[in-house]
Amino acid sequence: MASSREVVREAGRRRTFAVISHPDAGKSTLTEALALHARVIGQAGAVHGKGERRGVVSDWMSMERDRGISITSAALQFAYRDVVVNLLDTPGHADFSEDTYRVLTAVDCAVMLLDAAKGLEPQTLKLFEVCRQRKIPVITLINKWDRPGHDALALLDEIERRIDLQPTPLNWPVGIAGHFHGLVDRETGDMIRFERAPGGAGLALEELLDPEEAGRRYGAEWTTAVEELELLSLSGADYDEESFRAARSTPVLFGAAVSNIGVRQLLDVLVDLAPAPTARPADDGTERELDSDFSGFVFKIQANMDPSHRDQVAFVRVCSGRFTRGMIVSHGTTGRPFTTKYAQQIFGRERDTLDEAFPGDVIGLVNATALGIGDTLHTGPKVRFAALPSFPPEHFAVVRAADSSTFKRFRRGIEQLDAEGVVQVLRSELRGEQAPVLAAVGTMQFDVAVHRLSTEFGVKTMMDRLPFELAVRTTLEGRDVLQGEAGVEVLRRTRDGALLALFPNQYRLRSVSARHPGVPLLPLSGDE
Ligand code: GDP
């Protein structure tokens, strides 16, 4: 048995985070760069036997690139200084989906990665919204500072104005985007001058210059940086732990992931400022303390990760206690015992047997077909964590079995996909049992559903996209009124019984809402 002191100590050295970014902002590049830093300077306290993970990250990316619909990713774990970093992947390329959002229910912190030339982009905003609702602290990294982009102050202004988050830069660029010499460390006032490593493959070379030397070398550019910093201090843009932890302010860093510039600084901020796991609230209002018995919840389920194995992996975020492989745990939903002999640490194609894990870590349970998304696993006193939120769907399609003789399998398949959270399933009396409506955050979820119904359940399906773009929550009385409105449909979401009214667009929603002010039409947030 782990002593409770050991569990608390281990949890205290975990930093579990995800990167939120729009495609092409540099997430894969940053992941590579973080892993490179960890490899080169963080090996001292390697966590798992296999310290050498060279190639794993690029492997993962090539899988993402030529992916079918069956590939996943999970958590990259590495040691840095005296900390264990868990970087959870948020698949965010062409296949933006509910999974992307759900990963954010399993992290303690997020890194918002912005392209200096583009600022805030749609997917960043969507993901950030989930962070706000869940009060996840956000560290911002403004990337691609090595090439022309917006003005640094303008980027800060955009963050403050558009997402109401107070930016508090920790370092500041000397030289504009595209003509960049280094960063001022706001705490010490010194400048870190960067030079790309020859060939670009290694860590960037860093040289520390005191303010005098920096001034001598960079004249007007140094003066500008210093003046801008004074301006920032006057406007109250100084790091503040309380508002960062409460997701009201965001520490900001500048860098260029492709040249490994500013990446070490990000790692240091993760170690020094990012929160470690804390006690997680259970759905009865109590909290599961870190050092109580083992508990965790399933935040992601992935079937057919490896086509040659046809397996299904449930990813569990550990919330309390110490996990040891082979441990018998209870499944919160059914109360049944569950064996964890096949616990693994999974990253891309790489799988290591995982022998132990602590709060903040991610375990992959292979062939855990009894588990559903959001399910709790525990030993000792029973606990159930709040159900994972459903996120507002934006795509809708009705699906039927092409051959009615396969209906039973079709129904079973739909139930399974619903339990796994592959898609949201909506039903109405009008459409009947044969024709459920699938709702998704990204259309990739439909492809996965159709593919799995065919390969796992042997059901060919017919799917028709429906002309809706948004869903709001309504009531039974609301349904009766809305049913008379053209182009509006009300269905019940099976996962939580919520009544959802589907609208073709915002305009239609606004006009219906204006006509029926008494009808509740409540926005779906990720936090219901
Ligand atoms: P992802 O879609 O967010 O994973 O983005 P990638 O990591 O694939 O990067 C998208 C493109 O931006 C690639 O061509 C990268 O080489 C490039 N890129 C990433 N980081 C930087 C950077 O710091 N500077 C420059 N100039 N390009 C970058």
Coordinates of C-alpha atoms and ligand atoms in Angstrom, one line a residue:
M1 CA 0.0 0.0 0.0
A2 CA 1.2 3.5 -0.8
S3 CA 1.4 5.6 2.2
S4 CA -0.9 8.6 1.9
R5 CA 2.1 10.8 2.1
E6 CA 3.6 9.2 -1.0
V7 CA 0.4 9.6 -3.0
V8 CA 0.2 13.3 -2.1
R9 CA 3.9 13.8 -3.0
E10 CA 3.5 12.0 -6.3
A11 CA 0.3 13.9 -7.1
G12 CA 2.1 17.1 -6.2
R13 CA 4.7 16.5 -8.9
R14 CA 2.1 15.8 -11.7
R15 CA 1.3 18.5 -14.3
T16 CA -1.5 17.3 -16.5
F17 CA -2.4 19.6 -19.4
A18 CA -3.6 19.8 -23.0
V19 CA -2.7 22.1 -25.8
I20 CA -5.7 24.0 -27.2
S21 CA -5.1 25.4 -30.6
H22 CA -6.5 25.9 -34.1
P23 CA -5.1 23.5 -36.7
D24 CA -1.7 24.7 -38.0
A25 CA -0.9 26.9 -35.0
G26 CA 1.9 24.5 -34.3
K27 CA 0.6 21.9 -31.8
S28 CA 2.4 18.9 -33.2
T29 CA 5.6 21.0 -33.5
L30 CA 5.3 22.1 -29.9
T31 CA 4.7 18.5 -28.7
E32 CA 7.8 17.5 -30.5
A33 CA 9.7 20.3 -29.0
L34 CA 8.5 19.6 -25.5
A35 CA 9.5 16.0 -25.9
L36 CA 12.9 17.0 -27.2
H37 CA 13.5 19.2 -24.2
A38 CA 12.4 16.5 -21.8
R39 CA 14.8 14.1 -23.5
V40 CA 17.7 16.3 -23.6
I41 CA 17.5 18.0 -20.2
G42 CA 14.8 16.2 -18.2
Q43 CA 16.0 12.6 -18.2
A44 CA 17.3 12.7 -14.6
G45 CA 14.1 11.4 -13.1
A46 CA 12.7 9.4 -15.9
V47 CA 9.4 8.0 -14.8
H48 CA 9.0 4.7 -16.6
G49 CA 11.6 2.2 -17.4
K50 CA 11.7 3.1 -21.1
G51 CA 13.3 6.5 -20.9
E52 CA 14.2 6.5 -24.5
R53 CA 11.1 7.6 -26.5
R54 CA 12.8 8.9 -29.5
G55 CA 10.6 8.8 -32.6
V56 CA 7.4 8.3 -30.7
V57 CA 6.1 11.7 -31.3
S58 CA 6.8 11.7 -35.0
D59 CA 5.3 8.3 -35.2
W60 CA 2.2 9.7 -33.7
M61 CA 2.1 12.5 -36.2
S62 CA 2.6 10.4 -39.2
M63 CA -0.3 8.3 -37.9
E64 CA -2.4 11.4 -37.6
R65 CA -1.4 12.4 -41.1
D66 CA -2.3 9.3 -42.9
R67 CA -5.0 8.2 -40.5
G68 CA -8.0 6.3 -41.3
I69 CA -10.8 6.8 -38.8
S70 CA -9.4 4.3 -36.3
I71 CA -6.3 6.0 -35.0
T72 CA -6.1 7.7 -31.7
S73 CA -3.6 9.3 -29.5
A74 CA -3.6 9.7 -25.8
A75 CA -1.1 10.9 -23.3
L76 CA 2.5 11.6 -23.6
Q77 CA 4.3 11.3 -20.3
F78 CA 7.7 12.6 -19.6
A79 CA 9.9 13.8 -16.7
Y80 CA 11.1 17.4 -16.5
R81 CA 13.1 18.7 -13.6
D82 CA 11.4 17.0 -10.6
V83 CA 8.0 16.9 -12.2
V84 CA 6.1 14.3 -14.2
V85 CA 4.4 16.0 -17.2
N86 CA 1.3 14.4 -18.8
L87 CA 0.4 16.0 -22.1
L88 CA -3.0 14.9 -23.2
D89 CA -3.6 15.1 -26.9
T90 CA -6.7 17.0 -28.1
P91 CA -7.2 15.7 -31.6
G92 CA -7.9 18.9 -33.4
H93 CA -7.1 18.5 -37.0
A94 CA -9.7 17.7 -39.6
D95 CA -11.5 15.6 -37.0
F96 CA -12.6 18.1 -34.4
S97 CA -15.0 16.2 -32.3
E98 CA -16.5 15.8 -28.8
D99 CA -13.4 13.9 -27.9
T100 CA -11.5 17.0 -28.3
Y101 CA -13.6 18.8 -25.7
R102 CA -13.7 15.8 -23.4
V103 CA -10.0 15.7 -23.0
L104 CA -10.3 19.1 -21.2
T105 CA -12.4 17.4 -18.5
A106 CA -9.3 15.4 -17.6
V107 CA -6.6 18.1 -17.4
D108 CA -5.6 20.5 -14.6
C109 CA -4.4 23.2 -17.0
A110 CA -4.4 24.1 -20.7
V111 CA -1.8 25.7 -22.9
M112 CA -3.5 28.0 -25.5
L113 CA -1.2 28.1 -28.5
L114 CA -1.7 31.0 -30.8
D115 CA -0.1 31.7 -34.2
A116 CA 1.4 35.2 -33.9
A117 CA 0.1 36.1 -37.4
K118 CA -3.4 34.9 -36.8
G119 CA -4.2 35.5 -33.1
L120 CA -7.4 33.9 -31.8
E121 CA -8.9 31.5 -34.3
P122 CA -12.3 29.7 -34.3
Q123 CA -11.2 26.3 -32.8
T124 CA -9.1 28.0 -30.1
L125 CA -12.1 30.0 -29.1
K126 CA -14.4 27.0 -28.9
L127 CA -11.9 25.1 -26.8
F128 CA -11.2 28.1 -24.7
E129 CA -14.9 28.4 -23.9
V130 CA -14.8 24.9 -22.3
C131 CA -11.8 26.0 -20.2
R132 CA -13.7 29.0 -19.1
Q133 CA -16.8 27.0 -18.1
R134 CA -14.7 24.4 -16.2
K135 CA -12.4 27.1 -14.8
I136 CA -9.3 25.5 -16.2
P137 CA -6.3 27.7 -15.8
V138 CA -4.8 28.7 -19.2
I139 CA -1.2 29.5 -20.1
T140 CA -0.9 31.2 -23.4
L141 CA 2.0 30.7 -25.8
I142 CA 2.2 33.0 -28.8
N143 CA 4.0 30.9 -31.4
K144 CA 5.8 31.5 -34.7
W145 CA 7.4 34.7 -33.4
D146 CA 10.3 34.0 -35.9
R147 CA 8.2 35.2 -38.7
P148 CA 6.1 38.3 -39.4
G149 CA 3.0 38.6 -37.3
H150 CA 0.8 40.9 -35.3
D151 CA 2.2 43.4 -32.8
A152 CA 2.7 41.9 -29.3
L153 CA 0.5 44.5 -27.5
A154 CA -2.2 44.1 -30.2
L155 CA -2.2 40.3 -29.5
L156 CA -2.6 40.8 -25.8
D157 CA -5.4 43.3 -26.5
E158 CA -7.2 40.7 -28.6
I159 CA -7.0 38.1 -25.8
E160 CA -8.4 40.6 -23.3
R161 CA -11.1 42.0 -25.6
R162 CA -12.4 38.8 -27.2
I163 CA -12.2 36.3 -24.4
D164 CA -12.1 38.5 -21.4
L165 CA -9.0 37.0 -20.0
Q166 CA -6.4 39.3 -18.5
P167 CA -3.0 38.5 -20.2
T168 CA -0.1 38.7 -17.9
P169 CA 3.1 38.3 -19.9
L170 CA 6.0 36.5 -18.2
N171 CA 8.4 37.3 -20.9
W172 CA 8.5 39.8 -23.7
P173 CA 10.0 39.8 -27.2
V174 CA 12.9 42.0 -28.1
G175 CA 12.3 42.7 -31.8
I176 CA 9.0 42.4 -33.7
A177 CA 7.6 39.2 -35.0
G178 CA 9.8 38.1 -37.8
H179 CA 12.7 40.1 -36.6
F180 CA 13.3 38.6 -33.2
H181 CA 16.3 38.5 -31.0
G182 CA 15.2 37.1 -27.7
L183 CA 13.0 37.4 -24.7
V184 CA 13.1 39.6 -21.6
D185 CA 12.4 37.6 -18.5
R186 CA 10.1 39.9 -16.7
E187 CA 11.0 38.6 -13.3
T188 CA 14.8 39.2 -13.6
G189 CA 14.8 41.9 -16.3
D190 CA 17.5 40.0 -18.1
M191 CA 17.4 39.1 -21.8
I192 CA 17.6 35.6 -23.1
R193 CA 19.1 35.8 -26.6
F194 CA 18.3 32.9 -28.8
E195 CA 20.1 31.3 -31.7
R196 CA 18.7 28.5 -33.7
A197 CA 20.7 25.3 -33.2
P198 CA 22.6 24.5 -36.4
G199 CA 20.2 22.4 -38.6
G200 CA 17.3 23.3 -36.3
A201 CA 17.1 19.9 -34.8
G202 CA 18.5 20.5 -31.4
L203 CA 17.7 22.9 -28.5
A204 CA 18.0 26.5 -29.4
L205 CA 21.2 28.1 -28.0
E206 CA 20.6 30.5 -25.2
E207 CA 22.7 33.4 -24.0
L208 CA 21.8 35.4 -21.0
L209 CA 22.4 39.2 -21.3
D210 CA 22.0 41.7 -18.4
P211 CA 19.9 44.8 -19.3
E212 CA 23.0 46.9 -19.9
E213 CA 24.5 44.4 -22.4
A214 CA 21.1 43.9 -24.0
G215 CA 20.7 47.7 -24.4
R216 CA 24.2 48.0 -25.9
R217 CA 23.5 45.3 -28.5
Y218 CA 19.9 45.9 -29.4
G219 CA 19.6 49.7 -28.9
A220 CA 16.1 50.9 -30.0
E221 CA 14.6 47.5 -30.0
W222 CA 15.6 46.9 -26.4
T223 CA 14.3 50.3 -25.4
T224 CA 11.0 49.6 -27.1
A225 CA 10.7 46.3 -25.2
V226 CA 11.5 48.0 -21.9
E227 CA 8.9 50.7 -22.6
E228 CA 6.3 48.2 -23.5
L229 CA 7.0 46.4 -20.3
E230 CA 6.6 49.5 -18.3
L231 CA 3.3 50.1 -20.0
L232 CA 2.2 46.5 -19.1
S233 CA 3.0 47.0 -15.5
L234 CA 1.1 50.3 -15.4
S235 CA -2.0 48.5 -16.8
G236 CA -1.8 45.8 -14.2
A237 CA -0.7 43.1 -16.5
D238 CA 1.4 41.4 -13.9
Y239 CA 1.2 37.7 -13.1
D240 CA -1.2 37.0 -10.3
E241 CA -1.6 33.5 -9.0
E242 CA -5.1 33.8 -7.7
S243 CA -6.6 35.0 -10.9
F244 CA -4.6 32.6 -13.0
R245 CA -5.9 29.6 -10.9
A246 CA -9.4 31.0 -11.2
A247 CA -9.0 31.2 -15.0
R248 CA -9.5 35.0 -15.0
S249 CA -5.9 35.8 -16.1
T250 CA -3.4 34.0 -18.3
P251 CA 0.3 34.1 -18.2
V252 CA 1.7 34.8 -21.7
L253 CA 4.9 33.5 -23.2
F254 CA 6.4 34.1 -26.7
G255 CA 8.3 31.6 -28.7
A256 CA 8.9 29.7 -31.9
A257 CA 8.3 26.0 -31.4
V258 CA 9.8 25.1 -34.8
S259 CA 13.2 26.4 -33.6
N260 CA 12.7 25.2 -30.0
I261 CA 12.6 28.8 -28.8
G262 CA 10.6 29.6 -25.7
V263 CA 9.8 25.9 -25.1
R264 CA 12.0 25.5 -22.0
Q265 CA 10.4 28.6 -20.6
L266 CA 7.0 27.0 -21.1
L267 CA 8.1 23.8 -19.4
D268 CA 9.4 25.9 -16.5
V269 CA 6.1 27.7 -16.2
L270 CA 4.3 24.4 -16.2
V271 CA 6.5 23.2 -13.3
D272 CA 6.5 26.4 -11.3
L273 CA 3.0 27.8 -11.8
A274 CA 0.6 25.2 -13.3
P275 CA -1.6 23.5 -10.7
A276 CA -1.0 19.9 -9.6
P277 CA -4.0 17.7 -9.3
T278 CA -6.4 18.5 -6.5
A279 CA -9.3 16.6 -4.8
R280 CA -12.1 16.0 -7.4
P281 CA -15.7 16.8 -6.5
A282 CA -18.0 13.8 -6.5
D283 CA -21.6 14.0 -7.6
D284 CA -22.9 13.8 -4.0
G285 CA -21.2 17.1 -3.2
T286 CA -18.2 15.6 -1.3
E287 CA -14.7 15.5 -2.6
R288 CA -12.4 12.6 -3.2
E289 CA -9.2 13.5 -1.4
L290 CA -6.0 12.7 -3.4
D291 CA -4.7 10.3 -0.7
S292 CA -7.9 8.3 -0.4
D293 CA -8.4 5.0 -2.2
F294 CA -7.9 4.7 -5.9
S295 CA -10.4 6.4 -8.1
G296 CA -10.5 7.6 -11.7
F297 CA -13.0 8.3 -14.6
V298 CA -13.2 7.4 -18.2
F299 CA -12.7 10.5 -20.4
K300 CA -12.2 8.8 -23.7
I301 CA -13.0 5.5 -25.3
Q302 CA -11.4 4.4 -28.5
A303 CA -12.3 1.3 -30.5
N304 CA -10.1 -0.3 -33.1
M305 CA -7.0 1.7 -32.2
D306 CA -4.9 -1.0 -33.6
P307 CA -6.7 -2.5 -36.7
S308 CA -4.7 -5.7 -36.3
H309 CA -6.0 -6.2 -32.7
R310 CA -9.6 -4.9 -33.1
D311 CA -9.5 -3.8 -29.5
Q312 CA -11.1 -1.1 -27.5
V313 CA -9.3 1.1 -25.0
A314 CA -10.8 3.1 -22.2
F315 CA -8.7 6.0 -21.1
V316 CA -8.9 6.7 -17.4
R317 CA -7.7 9.8 -15.6
V318 CA -6.6 8.9 -12.1
C319 CA -8.1 11.2 -9.5
S320 CA -7.0 9.7 -6.2
G321 CA -4.9 7.0 -4.7
R322 CA -2.3 4.8 -6.2
F323 CA -3.1 2.6 -9.2
T324 CA -1.3 -0.6 -9.5
R325 CA -1.7 -2.9 -12.5
G326 CA -3.8 -6.0 -11.7
M327 CA -5.7 -4.2 -9.0
I328 CA -9.4 -5.2 -8.9
V329 CA -11.5 -2.0 -9.0
S330 CA -15.2 -1.4 -8.9
H331 CA -17.1 0.0 -11.8
G332 CA -19.2 2.8 -10.4
T333 CA -22.1 2.4 -12.8
T334 CA -22.8 -1.3 -12.3
G335 CA -20.9 -1.9 -9.0
R336 CA -19.2 -4.9 -10.7
P337 CA -15.6 -5.7 -10.0
F338 CA -13.2 -4.9 -12.9
T339 CA -9.8 -6.3 -13.5
T340 CA -7.0 -4.1 -14.6
K341 CA -4.5 -6.7 -15.7
Y342 CA -4.2 -5.0 -19.1
A343 CA -3.4 -1.5 -18.1
Q344 CA -1.2 0.3 -20.5
Q345 CA 0.4 3.5 -21.2
I346 CA -0.5 4.4 -24.7
F347 CA 0.9 6.9 -27.0
G348 CA 0.4 6.5 -30.7
R349 CA 1.6 3.1 -31.7
E350 CA 3.7 2.8 -28.7
R351 CA 2.4 0.8 -25.8
D352 CA 4.1 0.2 -22.5
T353 CA 2.7 -1.9 -19.8
L354 CA 1.8 0.4 -17.0
D355 CA 2.5 -0.8 -13.5
E356 CA 1.5 2.1 -11.4
A357 CA -0.1 5.5 -11.7
F358 CA -0.9 8.4 -9.5
P359 CA -3.4 11.3 -9.6
G360 CA -3.1 13.2 -12.8
D361 CA -1.9 10.2 -14.8
V362 CA -3.7 8.5 -17.6
I363 CA -4.2 4.7 -17.8
G364 CA -5.3 2.9 -21.0
L365 CA -7.5 -0.1 -20.2
V366 CA -7.5 -2.5 -23.1
N367 CA -10.7 -4.4 -24.0
A368 CA -12.7 -2.7 -21.3
T369 CA -15.9 -3.1 -23.2
A370 CA -18.1 -2.7 -20.1
L371 CA -17.0 0.9 -19.5
G372 CA -18.8 3.9 -20.8
I373 CA -17.7 7.5 -21.2
G374 CA -17.7 9.3 -17.8
D375 CA -17.8 6.1 -15.8
T376 CA -16.0 6.1 -12.5
L377 CA -13.7 3.3 -11.3
H378 CA -12.7 3.0 -7.7
T379 CA -11.4 0.9 -4.8
G380 CA -12.5 1.4 -1.2
P381 CA -15.4 3.6 -0.4
K382 CA -17.8 4.1 -3.3
V383 CA -17.5 7.3 -5.3
R384 CA -19.1 8.6 -8.5
F385 CA -17.8 11.7 -10.2
A386 CA -20.2 14.0 -12.0
A387 CA -21.2 12.8 -15.5
L388 CA -19.1 14.3 -18.2
P389 CA -20.8 17.2 -19.9
S390 CA -22.3 16.8 -23.4
F391 CA -21.1 19.5 -25.7
P392 CA -23.3 21.6 -28.0
P393 CA -23.6 19.6 -31.3
E394 CA -23.5 21.5 -34.6
H395 CA -24.1 18.7 -37.0
F396 CA -27.1 16.4 -37.3
A397 CA -28.0 13.4 -39.3
V398 CA -30.7 10.8 -39.3
V399 CA -29.6 7.2 -39.7
R400 CA -31.4 4.0 -40.5
A401 CA -30.4 0.4 -41.1
A402 CA -30.4 -0.2 -44.8
D403 CA -31.8 -3.6 -44.3
S404 CA -34.7 -3.9 -41.8
S405 CA -33.7 -7.4 -40.9
T406 CA -30.6 -6.0 -39.2
F407 CA -32.5 -3.7 -37.0
K408 CA -31.8 -5.4 -33.7
R409 CA -28.0 -5.2 -34.3
F410 CA -28.5 -1.6 -35.5
R411 CA -30.2 -0.7 -32.2
R412 CA -27.5 -2.4 -30.2
G413 CA -24.8 -0.6 -32.2
I414 CA -26.5 2.8 -31.7
E415 CA -26.7 2.1 -27.9
Q416 CA -23.0 1.2 -27.8
L417 CA -21.9 4.3 -29.7
D418 CA -24.1 6.4 -27.4
A419 CA -22.5 4.8 -24.3
E420 CA -19.1 5.4 -25.6
G421 CA -19.9 9.0 -26.4
V422 CA -19.0 8.5 -30.1
V423 CA -22.0 10.6 -31.1
Q424 CA -25.0 12.0 -29.2
V425 CA -28.2 10.1 -30.0
L426 CA -31.5 12.0 -30.2
R427 CA -35.0 10.5 -30.6
S428 CA -38.5 11.6 -31.1
E429 CA -41.9 9.8 -31.4
L430 CA -42.3 11.4 -34.7
R431 CA -39.2 9.8 -36.2
G432 CA -39.6 6.6 -34.4
E433 CA -37.2 4.0 -33.0
Q434 CA -36.0 3.0 -36.5
A435 CA -34.6 6.5 -37.3
P436 CA -32.6 8.0 -34.5
V437 CA -30.9 11.4 -35.1
L438 CA -27.2 11.5 -34.5
A439 CA -25.7 14.8 -33.3
A440 CA -22.1 15.7 -33.3
V441 CA -19.6 18.4 -32.7
G442 CA -17.6 17.5 -35.7
T443 CA -18.7 15.5 -38.8
M444 CA -15.8 13.0 -38.3
Q445 CA -18.0 11.6 -35.5
F446 CA -20.5 10.5 -38.2
D447 CA -17.9 8.7 -40.2
V448 CA -16.7 6.9 -37.1
A449 CA -20.3 5.9 -36.3
V450 CA -21.1 4.6 -39.7
H451 CA -17.8 2.7 -40.0
R452 CA -18.3 1.0 -36.6
L453 CA -21.9 0.1 -37.3
S454 CA -20.7 -1.7 -40.4
T455 CA -17.5 -3.3 -39.1
E456 CA -18.5 -4.2 -35.6
F457 CA -22.2 -4.7 -35.8
G458 CA -22.5 -5.8 -39.5
V459 CA -25.1 -3.2 -40.2
K460 CA -25.1 -1.2 -43.4
T461 CA -26.7 2.2 -42.8
M462 CA -28.3 5.0 -44.7
M463 CA -27.5 8.4 -43.4
D464 CA -29.0 11.8 -44.3
R465 CA -27.6 15.0 -43.1
L466 CA -30.3 17.3 -41.6
P467 CA -30.4 21.0 -42.2
F468 CA -29.7 22.1 -38.6
E469 CA -26.8 23.9 -37.2
L470 CA -27.6 24.4 -33.6
A471 CA -29.4 23.0 -30.6
V472 CA -30.9 24.6 -27.6
R473 CA -32.5 23.2 -24.6
T474 CA -36.3 23.5 -24.1
T475 CA -39.1 22.1 -22.0
L476 CA -42.2 19.9 -22.7
E477 CA -44.4 23.0 -22.9
G478 CA -41.8 24.6 -25.2
R479 CA -41.9 21.5 -27.4
D480 CA -45.6 21.8 -28.0
V481 CA -45.2 25.4 -29.2
L482 CA -42.1 24.8 -31.3
Q483 CA -43.6 21.9 -33.1
G484 CA -45.8 24.3 -35.0
E485 CA -42.7 26.2 -36.3
A486 CA -41.4 25.3 -39.7
G487 CA -37.8 24.2 -39.9
V488 CA -37.6 23.5 -36.1
E489 CA -37.5 20.1 -34.6
V490 CA -37.6 18.9 -31.0
L491 CA -36.0 15.6 -29.9
R492 CA -34.9 14.0 -26.7
R493 CA -31.2 13.3 -26.1
T494 CA -31.0 9.7 -24.8
R495 CA -27.8 10.3 -22.7
D496 CA -29.4 12.7 -20.3
G497 CA -33.1 13.0 -21.3
A498 CA -32.7 16.7 -22.2
L499 CA -35.2 18.0 -24.8
L500 CA -33.3 19.7 -27.6
A501 CA -34.8 22.1 -30.1
L502 CA -32.8 22.1 -33.4
F503 CA -32.6 25.2 -35.5
P504 CA -31.2 25.7 -39.0
N505 CA -29.3 28.9 -37.9
Q506 CA -29.0 31.7 -35.4
Y507 CA -31.4 33.9 -37.3
R508 CA -34.2 31.4 -37.2
L509 CA -33.6 30.8 -33.5
R510 CA -33.8 34.6 -32.9
S511 CA -37.0 35.1 -34.8
V512 CA -38.7 32.1 -33.2
S513 CA -37.5 33.3 -29.8
A514 CA -38.9 36.8 -30.5
R515 CA -42.2 35.4 -31.5
H516 CA -42.5 33.1 -28.4
P517 CA -40.8 35.0 -25.6
G518 CA -42.3 32.6 -23.1
V519 CA -40.7 29.5 -24.5
P520 CA -37.5 28.5 -22.8
L521 CA -34.7 28.3 -25.4
L522 CA -31.6 27.8 -23.3
P523 CA -28.1 27.7 -24.7
L524 CA -26.4 24.3 -24.3
S525 CA -23.1 24.8 -22.5
G526 CA -20.5 22.2 -21.9
D527 CA -21.3 22.4 -18.2
E528 CA -24.8 21.0 -17.8
Ligands
GDP1 P1 -0.8 21.7 -35.8 O1 -1.7 21.6 -36.9 O2 -1.2 22.7 -34.8 O3 -0.3 20.5 -35.2 O4 0.5 22.5 -36.5 P2 1.9 21.9 -36.9 O5 2.8 21.6 -35.7 O6 1.7 20.8 -37.9 O7 2.5 23.2 -37.6 C1 1.9 23.8 -38.7 C2 2.9 24.4 -39.6 O8 3.5 25.5 -38.9 C3 4.1 23.5 -39.9 O9 4.5 23.8 -41.3 C4 5.1 23.9 -39.0 O10 6.4 23.7 -39.4 C5 4.9 25.4 -38.8 N1 5.3 25.9 -37.5 C6 5.1 25.4 -36.3 N2 5.7 26.2 -35.3 C7 6.3 27.2 -36.0 C8 7.1 28.3 -35.6 O11 7.4 28.5 -34.4 N3 7.6 29.1 -36.6 C9 7.3 28.9 -37.9 N4 7.8 29.8 -38.8 N5 6.6 27.9 -38.3 C10 6.1 27.0 -37.4

